[in-house]
Short mmCIF file of C-alpha atoms in Angstrom, two decimals:
data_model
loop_
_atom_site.label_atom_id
_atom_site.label_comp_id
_atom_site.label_asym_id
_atom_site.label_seq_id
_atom_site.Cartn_x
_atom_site.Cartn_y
_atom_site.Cartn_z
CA UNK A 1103 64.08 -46.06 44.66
CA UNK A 1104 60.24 -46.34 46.16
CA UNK A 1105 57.55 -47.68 44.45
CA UNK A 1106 55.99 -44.61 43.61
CA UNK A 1107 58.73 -42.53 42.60
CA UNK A 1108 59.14 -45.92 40.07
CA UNK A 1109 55.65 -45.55 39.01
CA UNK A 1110 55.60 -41.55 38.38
CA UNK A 1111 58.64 -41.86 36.29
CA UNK A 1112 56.82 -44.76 34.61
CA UNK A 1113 53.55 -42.42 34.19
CA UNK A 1114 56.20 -39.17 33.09
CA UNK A 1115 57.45 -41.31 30.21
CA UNK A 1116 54.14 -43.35 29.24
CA UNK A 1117 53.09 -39.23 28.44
CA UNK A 1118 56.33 -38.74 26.91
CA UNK A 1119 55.24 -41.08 24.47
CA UNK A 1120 51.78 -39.94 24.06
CA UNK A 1121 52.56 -36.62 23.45
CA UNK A 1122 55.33 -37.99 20.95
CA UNK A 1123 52.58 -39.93 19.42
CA UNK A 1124 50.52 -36.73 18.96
CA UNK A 1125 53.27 -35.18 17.19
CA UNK A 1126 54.12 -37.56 14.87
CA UNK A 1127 53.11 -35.28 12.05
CA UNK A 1128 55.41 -32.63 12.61
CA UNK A 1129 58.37 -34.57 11.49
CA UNK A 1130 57.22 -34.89 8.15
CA UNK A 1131 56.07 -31.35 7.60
CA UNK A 1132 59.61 -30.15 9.25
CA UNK A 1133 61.49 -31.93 6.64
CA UNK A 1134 59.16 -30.44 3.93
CA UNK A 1135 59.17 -27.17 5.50
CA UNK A 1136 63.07 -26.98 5.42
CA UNK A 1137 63.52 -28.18 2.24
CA UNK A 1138 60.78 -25.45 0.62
CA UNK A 1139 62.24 -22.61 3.17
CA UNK A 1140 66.34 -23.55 1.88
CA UNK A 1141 64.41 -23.68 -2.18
CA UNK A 1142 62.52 -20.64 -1.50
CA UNK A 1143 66.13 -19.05 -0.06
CA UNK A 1144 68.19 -20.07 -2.51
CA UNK A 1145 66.30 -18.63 -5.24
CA UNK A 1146 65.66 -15.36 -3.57
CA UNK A 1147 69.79 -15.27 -2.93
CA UNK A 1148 70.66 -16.02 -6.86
CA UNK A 1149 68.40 -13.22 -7.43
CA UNK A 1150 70.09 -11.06 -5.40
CA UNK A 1151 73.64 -11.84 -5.92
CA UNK A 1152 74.33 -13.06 -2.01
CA UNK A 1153 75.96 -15.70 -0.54
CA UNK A 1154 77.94 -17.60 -3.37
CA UNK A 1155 81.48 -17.08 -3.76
CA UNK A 1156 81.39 -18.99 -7.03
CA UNK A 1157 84.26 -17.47 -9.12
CA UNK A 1158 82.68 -19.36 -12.37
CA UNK A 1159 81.94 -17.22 -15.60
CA UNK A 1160 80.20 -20.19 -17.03
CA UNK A 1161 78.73 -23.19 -16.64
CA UNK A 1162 78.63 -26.77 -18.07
CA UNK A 1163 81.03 -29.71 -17.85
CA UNK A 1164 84.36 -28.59 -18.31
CA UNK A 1165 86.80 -28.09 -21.41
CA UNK A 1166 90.37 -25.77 -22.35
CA UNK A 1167 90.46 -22.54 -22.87
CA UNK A 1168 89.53 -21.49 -26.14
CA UNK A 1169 92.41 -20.80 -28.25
CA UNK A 1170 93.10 -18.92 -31.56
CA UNK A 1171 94.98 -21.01 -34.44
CA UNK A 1172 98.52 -19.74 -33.89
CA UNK A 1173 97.95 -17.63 -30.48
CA UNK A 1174 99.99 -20.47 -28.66
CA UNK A 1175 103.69 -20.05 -27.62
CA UNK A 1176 106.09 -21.76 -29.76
CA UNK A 1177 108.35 -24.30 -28.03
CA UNK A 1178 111.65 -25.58 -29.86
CA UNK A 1179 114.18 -27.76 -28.44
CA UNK A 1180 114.34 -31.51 -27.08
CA UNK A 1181 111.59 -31.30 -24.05
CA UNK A 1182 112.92 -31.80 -20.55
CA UNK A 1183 112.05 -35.03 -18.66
CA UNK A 1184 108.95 -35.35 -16.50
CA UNK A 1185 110.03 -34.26 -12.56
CA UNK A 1186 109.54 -36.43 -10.22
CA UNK A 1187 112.23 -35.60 -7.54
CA UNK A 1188 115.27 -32.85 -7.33
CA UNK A 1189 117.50 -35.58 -5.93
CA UNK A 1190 119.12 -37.24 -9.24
CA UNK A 1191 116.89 -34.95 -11.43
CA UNK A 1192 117.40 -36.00 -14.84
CA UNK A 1193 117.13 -32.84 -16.58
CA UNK A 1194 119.80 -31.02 -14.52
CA UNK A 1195 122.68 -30.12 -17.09
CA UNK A 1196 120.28 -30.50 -20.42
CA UNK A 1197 119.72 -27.30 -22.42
CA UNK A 1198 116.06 -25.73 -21.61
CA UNK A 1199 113.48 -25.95 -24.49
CA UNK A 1200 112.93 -22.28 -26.18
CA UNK A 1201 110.06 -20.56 -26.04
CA UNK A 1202 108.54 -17.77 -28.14
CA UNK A 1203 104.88 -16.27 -27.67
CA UNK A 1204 102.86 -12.96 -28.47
CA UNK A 1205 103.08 -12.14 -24.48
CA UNK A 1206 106.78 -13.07 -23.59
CA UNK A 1207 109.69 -15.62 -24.50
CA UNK A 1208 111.78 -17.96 -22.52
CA UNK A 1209 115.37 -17.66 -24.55
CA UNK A 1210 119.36 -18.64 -23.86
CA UNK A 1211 120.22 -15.06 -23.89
CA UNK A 1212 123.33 -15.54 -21.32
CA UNK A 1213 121.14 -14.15 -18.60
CA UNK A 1214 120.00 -17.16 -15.50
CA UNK A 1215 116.50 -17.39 -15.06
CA UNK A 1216 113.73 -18.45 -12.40
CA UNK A 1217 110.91 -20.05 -14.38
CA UNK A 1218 107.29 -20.31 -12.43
CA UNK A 1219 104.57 -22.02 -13.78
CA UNK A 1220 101.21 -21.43 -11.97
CA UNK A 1221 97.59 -22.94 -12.56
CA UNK A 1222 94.67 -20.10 -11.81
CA UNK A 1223 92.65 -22.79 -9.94
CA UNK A 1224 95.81 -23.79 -7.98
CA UNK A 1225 95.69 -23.07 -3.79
CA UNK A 1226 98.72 -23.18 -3.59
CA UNK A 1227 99.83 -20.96 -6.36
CA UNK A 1228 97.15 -18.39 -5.26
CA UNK A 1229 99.24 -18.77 -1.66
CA UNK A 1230 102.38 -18.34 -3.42
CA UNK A 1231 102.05 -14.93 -5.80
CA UNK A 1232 101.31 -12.85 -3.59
CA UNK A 1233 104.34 -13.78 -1.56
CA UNK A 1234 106.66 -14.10 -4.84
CA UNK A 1235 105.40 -9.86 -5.55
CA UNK A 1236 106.22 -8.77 -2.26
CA UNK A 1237 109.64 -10.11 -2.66
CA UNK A 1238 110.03 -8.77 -5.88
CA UNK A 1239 108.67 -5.71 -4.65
CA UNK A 1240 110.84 -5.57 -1.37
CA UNK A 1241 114.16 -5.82 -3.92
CA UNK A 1242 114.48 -9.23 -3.69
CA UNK A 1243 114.86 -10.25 -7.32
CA UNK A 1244 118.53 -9.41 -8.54
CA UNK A 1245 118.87 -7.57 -11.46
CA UNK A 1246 120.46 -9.46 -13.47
CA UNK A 1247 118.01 -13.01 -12.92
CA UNK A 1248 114.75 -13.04 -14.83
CA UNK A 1249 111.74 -14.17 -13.36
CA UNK A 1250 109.42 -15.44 -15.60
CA UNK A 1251 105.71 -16.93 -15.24
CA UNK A 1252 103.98 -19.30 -17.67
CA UNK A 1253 100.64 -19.44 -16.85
CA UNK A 1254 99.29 -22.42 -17.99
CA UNK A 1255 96.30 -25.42 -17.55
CA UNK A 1256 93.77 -23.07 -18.09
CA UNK A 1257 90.12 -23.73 -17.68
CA UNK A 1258 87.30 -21.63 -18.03
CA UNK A 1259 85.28 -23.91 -15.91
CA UNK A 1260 87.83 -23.86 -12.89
CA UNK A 1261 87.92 -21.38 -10.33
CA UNK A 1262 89.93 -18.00 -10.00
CA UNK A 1263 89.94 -17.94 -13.89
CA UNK A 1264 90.34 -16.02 -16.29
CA UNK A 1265 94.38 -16.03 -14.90
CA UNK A 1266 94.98 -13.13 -16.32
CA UNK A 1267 93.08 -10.75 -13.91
CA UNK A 1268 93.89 -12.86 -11.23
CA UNK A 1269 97.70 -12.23 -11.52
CA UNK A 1270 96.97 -8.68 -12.22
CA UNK A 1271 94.69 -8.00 -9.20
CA UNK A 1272 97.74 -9.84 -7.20
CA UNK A 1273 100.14 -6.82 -8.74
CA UNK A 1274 101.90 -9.52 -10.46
CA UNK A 1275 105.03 -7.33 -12.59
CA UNK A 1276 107.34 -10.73 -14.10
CA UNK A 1277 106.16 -11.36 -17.91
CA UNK A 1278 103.71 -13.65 -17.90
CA UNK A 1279 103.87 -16.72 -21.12
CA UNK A 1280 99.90 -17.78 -21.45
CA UNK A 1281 99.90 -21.37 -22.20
CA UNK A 1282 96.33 -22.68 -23.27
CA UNK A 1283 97.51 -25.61 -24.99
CA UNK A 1284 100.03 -26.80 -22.21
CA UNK A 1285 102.69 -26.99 -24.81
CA UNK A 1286 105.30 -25.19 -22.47
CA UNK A 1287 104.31 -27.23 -19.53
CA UNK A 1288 104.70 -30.47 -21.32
CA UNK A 1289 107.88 -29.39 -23.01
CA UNK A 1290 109.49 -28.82 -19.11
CA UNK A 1291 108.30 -31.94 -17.70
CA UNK A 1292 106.07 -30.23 -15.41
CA UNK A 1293 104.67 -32.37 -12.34
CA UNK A 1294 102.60 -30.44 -9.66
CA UNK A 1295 101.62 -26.73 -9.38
CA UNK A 1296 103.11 -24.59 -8.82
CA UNK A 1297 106.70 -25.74 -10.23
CA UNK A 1298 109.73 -24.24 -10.73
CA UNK A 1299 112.54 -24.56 -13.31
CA UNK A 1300 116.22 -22.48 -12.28
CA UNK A 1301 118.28 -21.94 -15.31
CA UNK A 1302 121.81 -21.17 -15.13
CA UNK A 1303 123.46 -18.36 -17.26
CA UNK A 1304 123.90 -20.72 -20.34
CA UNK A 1305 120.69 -22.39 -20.84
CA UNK A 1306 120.89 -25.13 -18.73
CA UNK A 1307 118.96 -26.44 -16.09
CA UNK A 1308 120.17 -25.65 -12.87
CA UNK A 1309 117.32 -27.64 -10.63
CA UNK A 1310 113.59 -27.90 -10.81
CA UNK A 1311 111.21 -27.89 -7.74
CA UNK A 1312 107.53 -28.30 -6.91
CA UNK A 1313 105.57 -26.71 -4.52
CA UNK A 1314 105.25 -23.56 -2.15
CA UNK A 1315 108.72 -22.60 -1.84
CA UNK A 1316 109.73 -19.97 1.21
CA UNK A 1317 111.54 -17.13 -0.06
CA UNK A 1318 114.84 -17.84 2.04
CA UNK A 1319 115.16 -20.67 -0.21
CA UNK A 1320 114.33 -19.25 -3.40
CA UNK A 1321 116.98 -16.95 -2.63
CA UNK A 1322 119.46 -19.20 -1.95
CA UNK A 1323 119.03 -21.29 -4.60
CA UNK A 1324 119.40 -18.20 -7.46
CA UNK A 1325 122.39 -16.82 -5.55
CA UNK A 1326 123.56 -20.36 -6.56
CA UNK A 1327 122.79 -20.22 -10.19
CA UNK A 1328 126.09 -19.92 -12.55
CA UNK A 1329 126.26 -16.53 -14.26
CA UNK B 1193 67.68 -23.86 -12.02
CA UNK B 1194 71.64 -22.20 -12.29
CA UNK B 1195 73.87 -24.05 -10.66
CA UNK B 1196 74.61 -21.20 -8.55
CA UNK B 1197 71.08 -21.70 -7.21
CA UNK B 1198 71.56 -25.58 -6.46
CA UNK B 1199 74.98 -24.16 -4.51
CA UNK B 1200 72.86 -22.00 -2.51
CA UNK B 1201 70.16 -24.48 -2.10
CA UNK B 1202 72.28 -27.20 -0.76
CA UNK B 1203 74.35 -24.57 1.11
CA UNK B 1204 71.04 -23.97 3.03
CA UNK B 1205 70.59 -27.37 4.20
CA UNK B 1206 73.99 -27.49 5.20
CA UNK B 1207 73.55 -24.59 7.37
CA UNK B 1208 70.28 -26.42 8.55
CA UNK B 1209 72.08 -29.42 9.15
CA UNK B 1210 75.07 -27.81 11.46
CA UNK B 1211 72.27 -26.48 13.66
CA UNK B 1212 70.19 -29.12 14.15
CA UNK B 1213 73.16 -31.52 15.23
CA UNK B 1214 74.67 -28.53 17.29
CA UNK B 1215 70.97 -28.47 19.55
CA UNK B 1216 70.87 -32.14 19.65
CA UNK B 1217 74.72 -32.06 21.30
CA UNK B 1218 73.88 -29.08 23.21
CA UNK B 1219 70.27 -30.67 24.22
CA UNK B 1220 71.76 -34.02 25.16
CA UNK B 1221 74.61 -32.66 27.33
CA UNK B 1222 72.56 -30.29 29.17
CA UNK B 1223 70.47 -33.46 29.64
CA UNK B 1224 73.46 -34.67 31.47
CA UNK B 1225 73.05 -31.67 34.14
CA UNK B 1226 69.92 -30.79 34.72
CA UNK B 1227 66.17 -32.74 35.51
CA UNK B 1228 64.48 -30.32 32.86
CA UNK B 1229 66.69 -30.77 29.92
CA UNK B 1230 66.44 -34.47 30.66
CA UNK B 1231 62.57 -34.06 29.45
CA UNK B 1232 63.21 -31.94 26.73
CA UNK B 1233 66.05 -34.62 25.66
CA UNK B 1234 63.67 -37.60 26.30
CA UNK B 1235 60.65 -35.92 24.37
CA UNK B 1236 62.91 -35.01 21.50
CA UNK B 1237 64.27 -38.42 21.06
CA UNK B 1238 61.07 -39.94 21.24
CA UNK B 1239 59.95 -37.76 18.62
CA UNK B 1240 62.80 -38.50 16.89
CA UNK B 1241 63.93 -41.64 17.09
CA UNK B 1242 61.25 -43.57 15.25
CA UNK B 1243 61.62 -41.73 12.16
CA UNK B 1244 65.32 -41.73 12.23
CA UNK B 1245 65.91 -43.97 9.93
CA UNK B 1246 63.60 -42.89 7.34
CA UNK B 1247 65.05 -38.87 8.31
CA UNK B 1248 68.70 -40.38 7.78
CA UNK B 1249 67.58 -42.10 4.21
CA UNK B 1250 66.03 -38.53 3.25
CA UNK B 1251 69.51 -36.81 4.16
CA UNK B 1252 71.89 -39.43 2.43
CA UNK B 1253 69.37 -39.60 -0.66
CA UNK B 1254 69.37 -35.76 -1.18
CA UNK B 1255 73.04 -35.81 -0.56
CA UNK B 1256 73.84 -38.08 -2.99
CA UNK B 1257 71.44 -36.36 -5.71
CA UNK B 1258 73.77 -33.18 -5.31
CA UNK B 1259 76.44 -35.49 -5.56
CA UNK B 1260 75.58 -36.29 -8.67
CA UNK B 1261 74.47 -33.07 -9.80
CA UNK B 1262 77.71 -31.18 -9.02
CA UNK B 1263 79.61 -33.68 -10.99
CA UNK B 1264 77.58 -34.42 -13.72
CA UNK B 1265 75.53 -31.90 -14.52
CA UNK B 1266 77.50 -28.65 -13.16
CA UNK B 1267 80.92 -30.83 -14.57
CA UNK B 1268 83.03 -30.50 -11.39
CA UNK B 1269 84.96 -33.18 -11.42
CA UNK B 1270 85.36 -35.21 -8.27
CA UNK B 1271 89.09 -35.68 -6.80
CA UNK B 1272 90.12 -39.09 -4.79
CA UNK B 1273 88.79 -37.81 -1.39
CA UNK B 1274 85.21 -37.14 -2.92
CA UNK B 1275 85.51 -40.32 -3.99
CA UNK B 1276 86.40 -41.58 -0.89
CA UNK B 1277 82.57 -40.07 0.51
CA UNK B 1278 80.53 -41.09 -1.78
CA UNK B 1279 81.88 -44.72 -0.93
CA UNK B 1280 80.56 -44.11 2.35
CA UNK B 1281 77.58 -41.91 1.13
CA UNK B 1282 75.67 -43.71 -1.72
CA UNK B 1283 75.39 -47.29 -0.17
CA UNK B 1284 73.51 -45.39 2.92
CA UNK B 1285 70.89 -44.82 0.20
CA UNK B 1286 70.33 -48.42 0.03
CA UNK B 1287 71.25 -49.68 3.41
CA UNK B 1288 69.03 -47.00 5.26
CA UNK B 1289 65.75 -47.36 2.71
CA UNK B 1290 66.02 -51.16 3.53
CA UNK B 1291 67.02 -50.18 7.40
CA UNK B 1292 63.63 -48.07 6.99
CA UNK B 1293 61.26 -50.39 5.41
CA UNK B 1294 61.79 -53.00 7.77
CA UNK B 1295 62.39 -50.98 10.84
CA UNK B 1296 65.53 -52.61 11.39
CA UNK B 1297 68.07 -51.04 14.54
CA UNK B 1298 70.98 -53.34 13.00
CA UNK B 1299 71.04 -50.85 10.02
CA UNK B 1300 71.11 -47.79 12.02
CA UNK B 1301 74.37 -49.63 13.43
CA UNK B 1302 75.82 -50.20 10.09
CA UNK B 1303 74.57 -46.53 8.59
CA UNK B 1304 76.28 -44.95 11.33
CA UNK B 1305 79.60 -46.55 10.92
CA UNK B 1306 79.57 -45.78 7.40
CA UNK B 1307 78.60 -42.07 8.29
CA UNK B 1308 81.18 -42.09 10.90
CA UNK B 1309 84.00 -42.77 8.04
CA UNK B 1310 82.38 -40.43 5.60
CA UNK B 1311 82.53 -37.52 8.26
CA UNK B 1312 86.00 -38.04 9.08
CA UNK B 1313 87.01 -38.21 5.28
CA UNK B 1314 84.69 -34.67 4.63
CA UNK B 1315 86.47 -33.61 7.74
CA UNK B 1316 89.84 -33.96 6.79
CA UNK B 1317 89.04 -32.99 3.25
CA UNK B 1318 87.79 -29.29 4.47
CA UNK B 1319 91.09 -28.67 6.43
CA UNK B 1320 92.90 -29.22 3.65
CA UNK B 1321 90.67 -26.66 1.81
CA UNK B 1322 91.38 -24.45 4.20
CA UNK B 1323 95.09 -25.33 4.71
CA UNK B 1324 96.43 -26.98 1.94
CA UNK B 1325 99.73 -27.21 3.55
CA UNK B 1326 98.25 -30.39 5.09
CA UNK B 1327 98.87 -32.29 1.87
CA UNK B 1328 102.14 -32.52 0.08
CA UNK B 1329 102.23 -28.24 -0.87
CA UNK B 1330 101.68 -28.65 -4.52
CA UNK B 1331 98.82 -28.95 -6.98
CA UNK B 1332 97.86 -32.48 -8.79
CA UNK B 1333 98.03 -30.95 -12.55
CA UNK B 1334 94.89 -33.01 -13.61
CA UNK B 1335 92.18 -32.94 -10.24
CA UNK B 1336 94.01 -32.11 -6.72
CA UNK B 1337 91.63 -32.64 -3.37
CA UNK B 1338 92.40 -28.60 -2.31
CA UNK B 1339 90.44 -27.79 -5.64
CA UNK B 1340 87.97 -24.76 -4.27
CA UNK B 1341 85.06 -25.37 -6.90
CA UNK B 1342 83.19 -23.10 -4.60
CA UNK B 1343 82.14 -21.60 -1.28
CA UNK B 1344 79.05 -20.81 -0.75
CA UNK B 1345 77.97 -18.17 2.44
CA UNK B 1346 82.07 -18.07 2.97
CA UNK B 1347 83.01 -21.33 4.07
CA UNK B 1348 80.07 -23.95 2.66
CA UNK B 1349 82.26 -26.38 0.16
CA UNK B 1350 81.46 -29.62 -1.31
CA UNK B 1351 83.09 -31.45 1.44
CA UNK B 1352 81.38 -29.25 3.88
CA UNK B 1353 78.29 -30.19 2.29
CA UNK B 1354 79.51 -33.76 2.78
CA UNK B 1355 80.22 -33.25 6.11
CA UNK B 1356 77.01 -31.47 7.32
CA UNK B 1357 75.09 -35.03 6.14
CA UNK B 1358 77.40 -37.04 7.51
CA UNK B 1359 76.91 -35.65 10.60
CA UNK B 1360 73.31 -35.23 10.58
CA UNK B 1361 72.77 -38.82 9.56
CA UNK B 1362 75.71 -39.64 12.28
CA UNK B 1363 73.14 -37.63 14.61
CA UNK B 1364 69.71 -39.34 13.33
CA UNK B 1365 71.04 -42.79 13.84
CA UNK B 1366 72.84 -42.32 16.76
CA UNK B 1367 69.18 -41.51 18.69
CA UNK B 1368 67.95 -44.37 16.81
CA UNK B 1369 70.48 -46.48 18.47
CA UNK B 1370 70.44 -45.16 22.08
CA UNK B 1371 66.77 -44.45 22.33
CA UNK B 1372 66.39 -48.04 21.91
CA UNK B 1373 68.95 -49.26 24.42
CA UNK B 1374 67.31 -46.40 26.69
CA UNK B 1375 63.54 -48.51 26.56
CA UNK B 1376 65.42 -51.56 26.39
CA UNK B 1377 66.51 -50.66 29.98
CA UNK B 1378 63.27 -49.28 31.22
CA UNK B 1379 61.14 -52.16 30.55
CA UNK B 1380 63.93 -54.68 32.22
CA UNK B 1381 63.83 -52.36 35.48
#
């Protein structure tokens, strides 16, 4: 490299720093500027109704589900264990806790039974219901299993609520068990969402699962169940 | 001010943030390939680098004051990976207003790595909002990490909040760093 190329690069940057110098200012104002243009935005948006995808009908720290005195489902029986794993699951072979609410009943009626509990605020339940319907809907439910969905840790303050019109804008058709107290939850040992308890013909329980389950299994597992 | 607003507000900056570190990569690799873009680079940096600090201590403060807000004031409750960022975001608060105040490059060094691990955490922690197959396929019952509290312009979470400052401050310090090591080198040739 020559001395003069040397020096003009010298002379190139010594400007570069002048003019940096000169606009020393501007960094300040930017950051103000962005911060009143994203203030100024955001306010216009909530105004308008645009951009959030907040599925919130309230606001504030969170809490349950208001509940009624004596709107709850009523569970009887000894409650299952907590699941941890289907291998050596504890409650296979014990008698299922009954269940009786104003908007469906879990009983030993003689007839086996798939048992789904789903969260609203749940991912992977949301992923799940829709492919559980279309099952149902392509004939894959045999006639003489019930499917049955207890809807349950309910909170206002979580997304996707209330889970009522989310299961109905899914097309869900199984009777749905609202459980705003968690009793029924509690009283099946439920781990994870969403969770499944298989119940053979007599009450008992046949195997319980966590999880997004493909429909190949699910399948195989209630052409398992005794009748 | 709804918290709807304070979503849209710090979904904003986000957006802000994604663009400015997109034309500083874009900017610094075209730098790489032509004589002009060198200049631009150069002039930017200069501009640039020494407020970085102070710039990167505006981004991490703000970021932890939503933080904060989301959790305490609009109640969503943080799950073990936001945890896991705000270990790496609050101490920037201190480290770069100390960095700042004394104009020290070390801190830049010691922001960045912290940046560096939040980003990857927020990183991670937006796949799995969008795939939450990543993690074991079921739901915590109490406060699981694939917990959409919202999404703001279709695809602006918390952890993409997260993310955008991470990166941003990643971006700030890292021309703190090299524009340094660049003068370094042209006063010793």
């Amino acid at each position: 490299m020559t001395s003069s190329s040397r020096g003009s690069r010298r002379d190139a940057a010594r400007a570069r720093e002048r003019a940096a110098d000169r606009r020393r200012w501007l960094l300040p104002v930017l950051v103000v500027g962005v911060l009143a243009a994203a203030a100024i935005g955001a306010i216009v948006l909530t105004g308008s109704g645009d951009g959030g995808s907040s599925a919130r009908p309230s606001e504030g720290p969170g809490g349950s589900a208001s509940v009624a005195p004596g709107a709850g489902p009523v569970v009887s029986g000894a409650p299952l264990p907590v699941f941890s794993t289907p291998a050596g699951d504890p409650a296979v072979g014990a008698t299922i806790p009954t269940v009786t609410s104003p908007t469906g009943s879990i009983a030993i009626d003689g007839r086996p039974k798939v048992l789904l509990f789903v969260a609203h605020w749940c991912p992977h339940c949301q992923n799940e219901v829709p492919l559980v319907q279309s099952w149902i809907d392509g004939g894959g439910l045999p006639a003489d299993v019930d499917l049955i969905t207890v809807s349950t840790a309910i909170d206002p303050n979580r997304p996707n609520y209330p889970p009522d019109a989310w299961l109905t804008g899914e097309g869900w058709t199984s009777p749905v068990i609202t459980d705003p107290t968690n009793a029924v939850a509690n009283a099946y040992g439920l781990s994870a969402f969403p969770y499944w308890v298989f119940v053979n013909a007599d009450g008992t329980v046949a195997g319980r699962l966590t999880g997004e389950l493909p429909m190949a299994d699910l399948e195989a597992i209630i052409a398992g169940l005794a009748r | 001010m709804s918290t709807t607003t304070v979503e849209l507000f710090y979904g904003i900056l986000a957006l802000i943030a994604f663009l400015a570190v997109g034309l500083l990569i874009v900017l610094r690799l075209a730098a790489l390939a032509s004589e002009g873009a060198a200049g631009a680079w150069a002039s930017v940096a200069m501009m640039i680098a020494p407020n970085a600090l102070t710039m990167a201590w505006v981004v991490a403060l703000f970021a932890t004051a939503g933080s904060l807000y989301f959790s305490e004031v609009a109640g969503f409750e943080p799950c073990t990976l936001c945890w896991y960022q705000r270990i790496a975001m609050y101490p920037l608060v201190v480290i770069l207003a100390i960095a700042a105040s004394r104009r020290e490059r070390s801190g830049a060094i010691y922001g960045a790595a912290l940046a560096a691990v939040g980003a990857v955490i927020a990183a991670y922690h937006v796949a799995l909002e969008w795939f939450p197959a990543l993690d074991s396929g079921a739901c915590d019952p109490d406060n699981p990490c694939t917990l959409l509290w919202f999404r703001v312009f279709g695809f602006i979470s918390l952890p993409t909040l997260a993310l955008a400052a991470f990166l941003l401050i990643l971006a700030l310090l890292a021309i703190r760093i090299t524009h340094h090591a660049d003068q370094t080198e042209r006063r010793t040739t």
